Amino acid sequence: MKYKQMFRVALLASALLGASLSAYAEDNKPIKVGFMLPATGTYTALGNAIENGFKLYVSEQGGKLGGRTIEYVKVDDESDPAKATDNINKLIKSDKVDVVVGTVHSGVAAAMAKVAKETKTLLFVPNAGAQAITGPMCAPNIFRSSFSNWQPGYAMGEVMAKKGIKKAVTITWKYAAGDESIKGFKDSFTKNGGEVIKDLNLPFPNVEFQALLTEIAALKPDAVYTFFAGGGAVKFVKDYKAAGLMDKIPLYGAGFLTDGTLEAQGGDAEGLQTALHYADKLDNPKDKAFRSAYETAYKDMVPDVYAVQGYDAAQMLGIGLAATNGDVSKQAELAAAIEKAEIDSPRGKFTISKAHNPVQDIYLREAKGKENVVVEVASKALADPATGCPLK
Ligand code: PHB
């Protein structure tokens, strides 16, 4: 080969190598995950548990999903719907995240889903149960790893009716999560012969329960069904007990009433029965491994339903990215992989509906000491109706 020719070949080879190296760098640049979770207010502990669970799964995978390193940025959403649009826009436009993970509060999450849908940003909802997200607003790029507000309510209504409870009062915060939890409860409770004699509520995140507890005492229902969570759930249970109602009017609820809260409730929740897609003592190998890894990673913190939902959001993202070799832009392939997967969750195996909500067992649990011990499966493979979702 002449010198000139050799020079040309070398030049071509180095150009090709350069091009493939830069493609390699592009493919392998980290994926930026933006956490939008509460770091202040009544849902703070819930946000922490979700972040811990998510990061635990990623670290078990060596810090990578779909072959790409995962990097994090985060914003405190304060459980404030009025700030939600600005907060998610900041993650997408300024921080340039590839994926958003959030949040706890249904009103905040609904605003996030709107932006995610418009901008086609991948969104994993690791708690908020707002029906709309996997109903009228459902989208190929939006997934929920948790539940719909309707699911635990529906399961609990059936259990209470079967116990022979006839007249119930409901009490909750006046926002999507409370309203929809009560709706789920009523759907099955009334279908099975129960009657709701009064719906009581107060604005989120208020905890001045006294006047409402006085009203419950006067109404004398057979039982009360409630949705409260986080710091508000701690206070509600303590106030219910202090008002002398615990032994007179049985209290039931969606399991958030006693999940991650038993320590702070200091025994006042003892014996409470609730319905949820997670419980303590589930006796499956995945849960045992998860709990021991969590307690090791987070210095003896005990995982709760929120930690499980964070862990499973990361598992779902991992399943999607494995199918696209780490390419977040291949949303159809990513969604198809998640839709056909059986997710091996600490809660037990579950699948994702076409509307992208978990189809899962709902457990009846009873608070014993610091645990919500599983009593039975209250509702097997319960699917949200996903009313209004064109994908289902
Ligand atoms: C919600 O706003 O959807 C929500 C918040 C906290 C929970 C459950 C649901 O524990």
Tab-separated table of C-alpha atoms and ligand atoms in Angstrom:
chain	number	residue	atom	x	y	z
A	1	MET	CA	0.000	0.000	0.000
A	2	LYS	CA	1.246	3.445	-0.872
A	3	TYR	CA	1.804	5.894	1.963
A	4	LYS	CA	-1.026	8.138	0.766
A	5	GLN	CA	-3.453	5.211	0.683
A	6	MET	CA	-2.375	4.021	4.117
A	7	PHE	CA	-2.884	7.508	5.439
A	8	ARG	CA	-6.418	7.616	4.013
A	9	VAL	CA	-7.300	4.218	5.510
A	10	ALA	CA	-5.951	5.311	8.896
A	11	LEU	CA	-7.948	8.526	8.704
A	12	LEU	CA	-11.134	6.654	7.820
A	13	ALA	CA	-10.568	4.097	10.588
A	14	SER	CA	-10.043	6.784	13.194
A	15	ALA	CA	-13.118	8.687	12.002
A	16	LEU	CA	-15.197	5.510	12.247
A	17	LEU	CA	-13.780	4.720	15.667
A	18	GLY	CA	-14.490	8.260	16.820
A	19	ALA	CA	-18.078	8.060	15.581
A	20	SER	CA	-18.717	4.724	17.224
A	21	LEU	CA	-17.073	5.896	20.448
A	22	SER	CA	-19.346	8.924	20.605
A	23	ALA	CA	-22.408	6.737	19.899
A	24	TYR	CA	-21.213	4.461	22.695
A	25	ALA	CA	-20.851	7.419	25.033
A	26	GLU	CA	-24.329	8.628	24.067
A	27	ASP	CA	-25.900	5.222	24.722
A	28	ASN	CA	-24.068	4.830	27.974
A	29	LYS	CA	-24.442	8.245	29.429
A	30	PRO	CA	-26.294	8.039	32.732
A	31	ILE	CA	-30.069	8.054	32.874
A	32	LYS	CA	-31.271	10.946	34.968
A	33	VAL	CA	-34.144	10.080	37.303
A	34	GLY	CA	-35.975	13.035	38.846
A	35	PHE	CA	-37.631	12.322	42.179
A	36	MET	CA	-40.590	14.580	42.840
A	37	LEU	CA	-41.637	13.617	46.364
A	38	PRO	CA	-42.680	15.289	49.619
A	39	ALA	CA	-39.733	16.199	51.869
A	40	THR	CA	-41.847	18.396	54.171
A	41	GLY	CA	-45.332	18.100	55.673
A	42	THR	CA	-47.609	15.236	56.692
A	43	TYR	CA	-46.323	12.888	53.904
A	44	THR	CA	-42.555	13.383	54.515
A	45	ALA	CA	-41.905	9.852	55.808
A	46	LEU	CA	-43.753	8.409	52.813
A	47	GLY	CA	-41.517	10.273	50.355
A	48	ASN	CA	-38.367	9.072	52.139
A	49	ALA	CA	-39.495	5.451	52.096
A	50	ILE	CA	-40.256	5.623	48.352
A	51	GLU	CA	-36.822	7.078	47.576
A	52	ASN	CA	-35.124	4.466	49.789
A	53	GLY	CA	-36.993	1.610	48.123
A	54	PHE	CA	-36.235	2.856	44.604
A	55	LYS	CA	-32.538	3.317	45.325
A	56	LEU	CA	-32.304	-0.067	47.014
A	57	TYR	CA	-33.409	-1.871	43.848
A	58	VAL	CA	-31.058	0.152	41.658
A	59	SER	CA	-28.113	-0.515	43.964
A	60	GLU	CA	-28.953	-4.243	43.933
A	61	GLN	CA	-28.504	-4.010	40.143
A	62	GLY	CA	-25.030	-2.484	40.558
A	63	GLY	CA	-26.350	1.057	40.093
A	64	LYS	CA	-27.483	0.381	36.508
A	65	LEU	CA	-30.755	-0.335	34.710
A	66	GLY	CA	-30.802	-1.446	31.064
A	67	GLY	CA	-27.005	-1.199	31.077
A	68	ARG	CA	-26.984	2.488	31.992
A	69	THR	CA	-25.924	4.122	35.245
A	70	ILE	CA	-28.753	5.795	37.162
A	71	GLU	CA	-28.271	9.340	38.430
A	72	TYR	CA	-30.699	11.226	40.663
A	73	VAL	CA	-31.972	14.755	41.132
A	74	LYS	CA	-34.850	15.658	43.407
A	75	VAL	CA	-37.381	18.318	44.249
A	76	ASP	CA	-39.580	18.664	47.359
A	77	ASP	CA	-43.183	18.831	46.091
A	78	GLU	CA	-44.490	19.791	49.577
A	79	SER	CA	-47.696	17.846	48.727
A	80	ASP	CA	-48.853	21.142	47.227
A	81	PRO	CA	-50.883	20.825	44.011
A	82	ALA	CA	-50.480	24.573	43.335
A	83	LYS	CA	-46.711	24.128	42.917
A	84	ALA	CA	-46.831	20.840	41.029
A	85	THR	CA	-46.720	22.088	37.435
A	86	ASP	CA	-43.726	24.364	38.099
A	87	ASN	CA	-41.909	21.620	39.983
A	88	ILE	CA	-42.226	18.981	37.285
A	89	ASN	CA	-41.400	21.503	34.554
A	90	LYS	CA	-38.213	22.355	36.399
A	91	LEU	CA	-37.201	18.679	36.442
A	92	ILE	CA	-37.975	18.233	32.758
A	93	LYS	CA	-36.732	21.564	31.347
A	94	SER	CA	-33.895	22.696	33.648
A	95	ASP	CA	-32.613	19.402	35.060
A	96	LYS	CA	-33.357	17.590	31.802
A	97	VAL	CA	-34.345	14.344	33.493
A	98	ASP	CA	-35.074	11.251	31.396
A	99	VAL	CA	-37.625	9.824	33.842
A	100	VAL	CA	-39.764	11.350	36.600
A	101	VAL	CA	-40.664	9.352	39.721
A	102	GLY	CA	-43.460	10.858	41.819
A	103	THR	CA	-45.454	11.365	43.886
A	104	VAL	CA	-47.438	10.668	47.067
A	105	HIS	CA	-50.330	13.178	46.878
A	106	SER	CA	-53.090	12.561	44.306
A	107	GLY	CA	-53.625	16.244	43.481
A	108	VAL	CA	-49.919	16.800	42.843
A	109	ALA	CA	-49.647	13.584	40.829
A	110	ALA	CA	-52.602	14.494	38.607
A	111	ALA	CA	-50.867	17.767	37.655
A	112	MET	CA	-47.652	15.814	36.998
A	113	ALA	CA	-49.472	13.330	34.770
A	114	LYS	CA	-50.846	16.170	32.658
A	115	VAL	CA	-47.353	17.564	32.009
A	116	ALA	CA	-45.859	14.088	31.487
A	117	LYS	CA	-48.547	13.284	28.937
A	118	GLU	CA	-48.094	16.563	27.043
A	119	THR	CA	-44.285	16.362	26.997
A	120	LYS	CA	-44.189	12.546	26.563
A	121	THR	CA	-41.893	12.280	29.579
A	122	LEU	CA	-41.676	8.848	31.215
A	123	LEU	CA	-43.490	9.001	34.561
A	124	PHE	CA	-43.603	6.339	37.280
A	125	VAL	CA	-46.126	7.063	40.041
A	126	PRO	CA	-44.906	5.292	43.198
A	127	ASN	CA	-47.926	6.073	45.396
A	128	ALA	CA	-50.681	8.569	44.499
A	129	GLY	CA	-53.857	6.640	43.766
A	130	ALA	CA	-55.780	9.265	41.734
A	131	GLN	CA	-58.152	7.390	39.428
A	132	ALA	CA	-57.606	9.881	36.597
A	133	ILE	CA	-53.949	8.899	36.158
A	134	THR	CA	-54.874	5.406	35.022
A	135	GLY	CA	-58.338	6.508	33.870
A	136	PRO	CA	-59.083	9.406	31.522
A	137	MET	CA	-55.468	10.653	31.620
A	138	CYS	CA	-53.832	7.273	31.061
A	139	ALA	CA	-50.945	7.285	28.590
A	140	PRO	CA	-48.361	4.920	27.109
A	141	ASN	CA	-45.576	6.743	29.018
A	142	ILE	CA	-47.271	6.826	32.464
A	143	PHE	CA	-47.115	3.886	34.899
A	144	ARG	CA	-48.203	3.335	38.491
A	145	SER	CA	-46.408	0.905	40.826
A	146	SER	CA	-48.817	1.373	43.733
A	147	PHE	CA	-52.645	1.159	43.649
A	148	SER	CA	-55.704	3.152	42.693
A	149	ASN	CA	-57.510	4.827	45.589
A	150	TRP	CA	-60.534	2.697	44.752
A	151	GLN	CA	-58.750	-0.669	45.286
A	152	PRO	CA	-58.215	-0.841	49.098
A	153	GLY	CA	-61.577	0.880	49.709
A	154	TYR	CA	-63.434	-1.663	47.580
A	155	ALA	CA	-61.772	-4.605	49.344
A	156	MET	CA	-62.516	-3.194	52.805
A	157	GLY	CA	-66.187	-2.543	51.972
A	158	GLU	CA	-66.651	-6.215	51.114
A	159	VAL	CA	-64.959	-7.361	54.322
A	160	MET	CA	-67.049	-5.027	56.494
A	161	ALA	CA	-70.322	-6.063	54.863
A	162	LYS	CA	-69.399	-9.744	55.377
A	163	LYS	CA	-68.808	-9.022	59.057
A	164	GLY	CA	-72.482	-8.040	59.241
A	165	ILE	CA	-71.881	-4.305	59.612
A	166	LYS	CA	-74.986	-2.472	58.408
A	167	LYS	CA	-74.571	1.246	59.128
A	168	ALA	CA	-71.257	3.029	58.601
A	169	VAL	CA	-69.917	6.563	58.797
A	170	THR	CA	-66.961	7.593	56.628
A	171	ILE	CA	-64.362	10.200	57.512
A	172	THR	CA	-61.476	11.504	55.399
A	173	TRP	CA	-59.601	14.463	53.971
A	174	LYS	CA	-61.554	16.279	51.253
A	175	TYR	CA	-59.402	15.630	48.170
A	176	ALA	CA	-59.131	13.019	45.423
A	177	ALA	CA	-57.506	10.316	47.572
A	178	GLY	CA	-60.116	10.537	50.335
A	179	ASP	CA	-63.081	10.910	47.979
A	180	GLU	CA	-62.017	7.986	45.797
A	181	SER	CA	-61.180	5.715	48.723
A	182	ILE	CA	-64.675	6.345	50.123
A	183	LYS	CA	-66.179	5.722	46.666
A	184	GLY	CA	-64.436	2.326	46.460
A	185	PHE	CA	-65.654	1.454	49.952
A	186	LYS	CA	-69.240	2.442	49.151
A	187	ASP	CA	-69.284	0.531	45.851
A	188	SER	CA	-68.847	-2.817	47.577
A	189	PHE	CA	-70.342	-2.017	51.001
A	190	THR	CA	-73.697	-0.884	49.604
A	191	LYS	CA	-73.752	-3.662	46.988
A	192	ASN	CA	-73.479	-6.121	49.873
A	193	GLY	CA	-76.310	-4.639	51.929
A	194	GLY	CA	-74.512	-1.897	53.909
A	195	GLU	CA	-75.584	1.723	54.229
A	196	VAL	CA	-73.447	4.832	54.718
A	197	ILE	CA	-75.370	7.161	57.025
A	198	LYS	CA	-72.934	10.084	56.875
A	199	ASP	CA	-69.763	11.197	55.072
A	200	LEU	CA	-67.567	13.427	57.227
A	201	ASN	CA	-64.512	15.285	56.007
A	202	LEU	CA	-62.030	18.074	56.587
A	203	PRO	CA	-59.560	19.832	54.284
A	204	PHE	CA	-56.122	18.264	53.634
A	205	PRO	CA	-53.865	18.250	55.681
A	206	ASN	CA	-55.891	19.494	58.692
A	207	VAL	CA	-55.892	17.387	61.839
A	208	GLU	CA	-58.511	19.128	64.013
A	209	PHE	CA	-60.652	16.009	64.373
A	210	GLN	CA	-62.443	16.809	67.641
A	211	ALA	CA	-65.783	18.143	66.342
A	212	LEU	CA	-66.035	15.277	63.847
A	213	LEU	CA	-65.316	12.674	66.543
A	214	THR	CA	-68.098	14.185	68.646
A	215	GLU	CA	-70.410	13.814	65.659
A	216	ILE	CA	-69.419	10.151	65.180
A	217	ALA	CA	-70.196	9.480	68.861
A	218	ALA	CA	-73.635	11.047	68.412
A	219	LEU	CA	-74.408	9.167	65.170
A	220	LYS	CA	-73.564	5.793	66.769
A	221	PRO	CA	-72.863	3.854	63.527
A	222	ASP	CA	-71.948	0.143	63.628
A	223	ALA	CA	-68.488	1.088	62.328
A	224	VAL	CA	-66.356	3.814	60.731
A	225	TYR	CA	-64.398	3.579	57.451
A	226	THR	CA	-61.566	6.035	56.981
A	227	PHE	CA	-58.756	7.170	54.698
A	228	PHE	CA	-55.901	9.005	56.402
A	229	ALA	CA	-52.162	8.563	55.880
A	230	GLY	CA	-48.795	9.696	57.215
A	231	GLY	CA	-48.739	12.182	60.097
A	232	GLY	CA	-52.510	12.711	59.844
A	233	ALA	CA	-53.161	8.975	60.306
A	234	VAL	CA	-51.015	8.938	63.449
A	235	LYS	CA	-53.031	11.764	64.968
A	236	PHE	CA	-56.430	10.442	63.863
A	237	VAL	CA	-55.905	7.053	65.522
A	238	LYS	CA	-54.615	8.650	68.721
A	239	ASP	CA	-57.547	11.075	68.852
A	240	TYR	CA	-60.095	8.309	68.118
A	241	LYS	CA	-58.714	6.327	71.034
A	242	ALA	CA	-58.506	9.349	73.351
A	243	ALA	CA	-62.149	10.210	72.548
A	244	GLY	CA	-63.093	6.790	73.959
A	245	LEU	CA	-64.443	5.549	70.616
A	246	MET	CA	-62.062	2.654	69.967
A	247	ASP	CA	-64.000	0.135	72.074
A	248	LYS	CA	-67.454	1.492	71.156
A	249	ILE	CA	-67.414	2.016	67.375
A	250	PRO	CA	-64.998	-0.237	65.442
A	251	LEU	CA	-62.628	1.673	63.185
A	252	TYR	CA	-61.592	0.315	59.779
A	253	GLY	CA	-59.724	1.860	56.902
A	254	ALA	CA	-57.540	1.715	53.862
A	255	GLY	CA	-54.273	0.286	55.210
A	256	PHE	CA	-52.438	3.620	55.043
A	257	LEU	CA	-54.088	4.295	58.419
A	258	THR	CA	-51.586	1.970	60.092
A	259	ASP	CA	-48.743	1.541	57.557
A	260	GLY	CA	-45.430	3.106	58.551
A	261	THR	CA	-47.259	4.678	61.494
A	262	LEU	CA	-47.536	2.000	64.210
A	263	GLU	CA	-44.423	3.108	66.074
A	264	ALA	CA	-45.714	6.693	66.349
A	265	GLN	CA	-49.239	5.486	67.220
A	266	GLY	CA	-47.664	3.886	70.288
A	267	GLY	CA	-50.134	1.035	70.742
A	268	ASP	CA	-53.312	3.040	70.075
A	269	ALA	CA	-53.793	1.207	66.752
A	270	GLU	CA	-53.636	-2.252	68.361
A	271	GLY	CA	-56.195	-4.601	66.771
A	272	LEU	CA	-57.198	-2.261	63.924
A	273	GLN	CA	-58.121	-4.078	60.733
A	274	THR	CA	-57.335	-2.440	57.411
A	275	ALA	CA	-57.060	-3.413	53.733
A	276	LEU	CA	-53.947	-2.905	51.617
A	277	HIS	CA	-51.790	-4.464	48.892
A	278	TYR	CA	-48.989	-5.108	51.392
A	279	ALA	CA	-48.773	-6.594	54.888
A	280	ASP	CA	-46.209	-7.797	57.376
A	281	LYS	CA	-45.442	-11.538	57.611
A	282	LEU	CA	-46.345	-12.251	53.992
A	283	ASP	CA	-44.040	-15.247	54.039
A	284	ASN	CA	-42.802	-15.038	50.451
A	285	PRO	CA	-39.065	-15.261	49.618
A	286	LYS	CA	-38.973	-11.922	47.785
A	287	ASP	CA	-40.405	-10.093	50.796
A	288	LYS	CA	-37.974	-11.741	53.197
A	289	ALA	CA	-34.990	-10.791	51.025
A	290	PHE	CA	-36.323	-7.255	50.524
A	291	ARG	CA	-36.913	-6.635	54.208
A	292	SER	CA	-33.520	-7.822	55.261
A	293	ALA	CA	-31.766	-5.826	52.484
A	294	TYR	CA	-33.753	-2.718	53.429
A	295	GLU	CA	-32.974	-3.036	57.124
A	296	THR	CA	-29.283	-3.474	56.315
A	297	ALA	CA	-29.130	-0.581	53.841
A	298	TYR	CA	-31.079	1.879	55.989
A	299	LYS	CA	-29.744	1.050	59.432
A	300	ASP	CA	-32.601	-0.922	60.945
A	301	MET	CA	-35.430	1.093	59.401
A	302	VAL	CA	-38.409	-1.195	58.791
A	303	PRO	CA	-39.834	-1.057	55.262
A	304	ASP	CA	-43.507	-0.250	54.693
A	305	VAL	CA	-45.886	-0.174	51.721
A	306	TYR	CA	-44.279	3.045	50.421
A	307	ALA	CA	-40.814	1.473	50.365
A	308	VAL	CA	-42.273	-1.479	48.421
A	309	GLN	CA	-43.892	0.848	45.884
A	310	GLY	CA	-40.587	2.704	45.367
A	311	TYR	CA	-38.734	-0.591	44.951
A	312	ASP	CA	-41.302	-1.801	42.419
A	313	ALA	CA	-41.233	1.469	40.458
A	314	ALA	CA	-37.500	0.821	39.960
A	315	GLN	CA	-38.198	-2.813	39.025
A	316	MET	CA	-40.737	-1.689	36.425
A	317	LEU	CA	-38.350	0.881	34.966
A	318	GLY	CA	-35.649	-1.811	34.918
A	319	ILE	CA	-37.922	-4.232	33.027
A	320	GLY	CA	-38.723	-1.531	30.462
A	321	LEU	CA	-35.108	-0.458	29.997
A	322	ALA	CA	-33.859	-4.028	29.709
A	323	ALA	CA	-36.183	-4.430	26.710
A	324	THR	CA	-34.888	-1.267	24.997
A	325	ASN	CA	-31.207	-1.662	25.927
A	326	GLY	CA	-31.421	1.441	28.042
A	327	ASP	CA	-33.103	3.601	25.395
A	328	VAL	CA	-35.715	5.736	27.178
A	329	SER	CA	-37.077	7.062	23.888
A	330	LYS	CA	-38.425	3.661	22.770
A	331	GLN	CA	-41.602	4.123	24.774
A	332	ALA	CA	-43.779	1.606	22.917
A	333	GLU	CA	-41.270	-1.229	23.454
A	334	LEU	CA	-40.716	-0.156	27.045
A	335	ALA	CA	-44.471	-0.188	27.757
A	336	ALA	CA	-44.981	-3.532	26.012
A	337	ALA	CA	-42.312	-5.151	28.194
A	338	ILE	CA	-43.860	-3.808	31.407
A	339	GLU	CA	-47.367	-4.830	30.316
A	340	LYS	CA	-46.378	-8.420	29.720
A	341	ALA	CA	-44.192	-8.770	32.829
A	342	GLU	CA	-45.085	-10.452	36.079
A	343	ILE	CA	-43.462	-8.251	38.691
A	344	ASP	CA	-41.835	-10.148	41.533
A	345	SER	CA	-42.761	-7.755	44.306
A	346	PRO	CA	-42.359	-8.054	48.080
A	347	ARG	CA	-46.179	-7.662	48.127
A	348	GLY	CA	-46.490	-10.874	46.045
A	349	LYS	CA	-46.380	-11.176	42.251
A	350	PHE	CA	-48.521	-8.724	40.300
A	351	THR	CA	-49.148	-7.586	36.735
A	352	ILE	CA	-49.793	-4.197	35.142
A	353	SER	CA	-53.084	-3.525	33.367
A	354	LYS	CA	-53.377	-1.893	29.938
A	355	ALA	CA	-54.182	1.323	31.814
A	356	HIS	CA	-50.852	0.811	33.669
A	357	ASN	CA	-52.192	0.200	37.179
A	358	PRO	CA	-51.256	-2.877	39.266
A	359	VAL	CA	-53.632	-5.842	39.217
A	360	GLN	CA	-52.958	-7.210	42.675
A	361	ASP	CA	-54.142	-9.013	45.789
A	362	ILE	CA	-55.522	-6.794	48.542
A	363	TYR	CA	-54.871	-8.142	52.037
A	364	LEU	CA	-56.902	-7.817	55.198
A	365	ARG	CA	-54.381	-7.029	57.952
A	366	GLU	CA	-54.556	-6.556	61.701
A	367	ALA	CA	-52.268	-4.288	63.728
A	368	LYS	CA	-50.356	-6.328	66.306
A	369	GLY	CA	-47.552	-4.559	68.117
A	370	LYS	CA	-45.466	-2.882	65.414
A	371	GLU	CA	-46.763	-5.014	62.562
A	372	ASN	CA	-49.764	-5.171	60.248
A	373	VAL	CA	-50.070	-8.919	60.252
A	374	VAL	CA	-51.816	-10.481	57.263
A	375	VAL	CA	-55.175	-12.066	58.138
A	376	GLU	CA	-56.308	-13.202	54.679
A	377	VAL	CA	-56.486	-12.175	51.040
A	378	ALA	CA	-59.532	-9.911	51.017
A	379	SER	CA	-59.655	-9.504	47.250
A	380	LYS	CA	-57.689	-11.653	44.798
A	381	ALA	CA	-56.059	-10.011	41.728
A	382	LEU	CA	-58.214	-6.907	42.049
A	383	ALA	CA	-58.125	-4.629	38.986
A	384	ASP	CA	-59.138	-0.983	39.004
A	385	PRO	CA	-62.077	-0.405	36.599
A	386	ALA	CA	-59.910	2.201	34.739
A	387	THR	CA	-63.052	4.019	33.655
A	388	GLY	CA	-62.332	6.453	30.825
A	389	CYS	CA	-58.923	5.070	29.815
A	390	PRO	CA	-58.803	4.594	26.035
A	391	LEU	CA	-55.863	2.158	26.302
A	392	LYS	CA	-57.696	-0.543	28.253
B	1	PHB	C1	-52.921	10.022	47.675
B	1	PHB	O1	-52.989	11.254	47.769
B	1	PHB	O2	-53.258	9.438	46.625
B	1	PHB	C2	-52.428	9.197	48.794
B	1	PHB	C3	-51.618	9.758	49.772
B	1	PHB	C4	-51.122	8.977	50.798
B	1	PHB	C5	-51.434	7.629	50.858
B	1	PHB	C6	-52.247	7.063	49.901
B	1	PHB	C7	-52.755	7.851	48.861
B	1	PHB	O3	-50.947	6.873	51.829
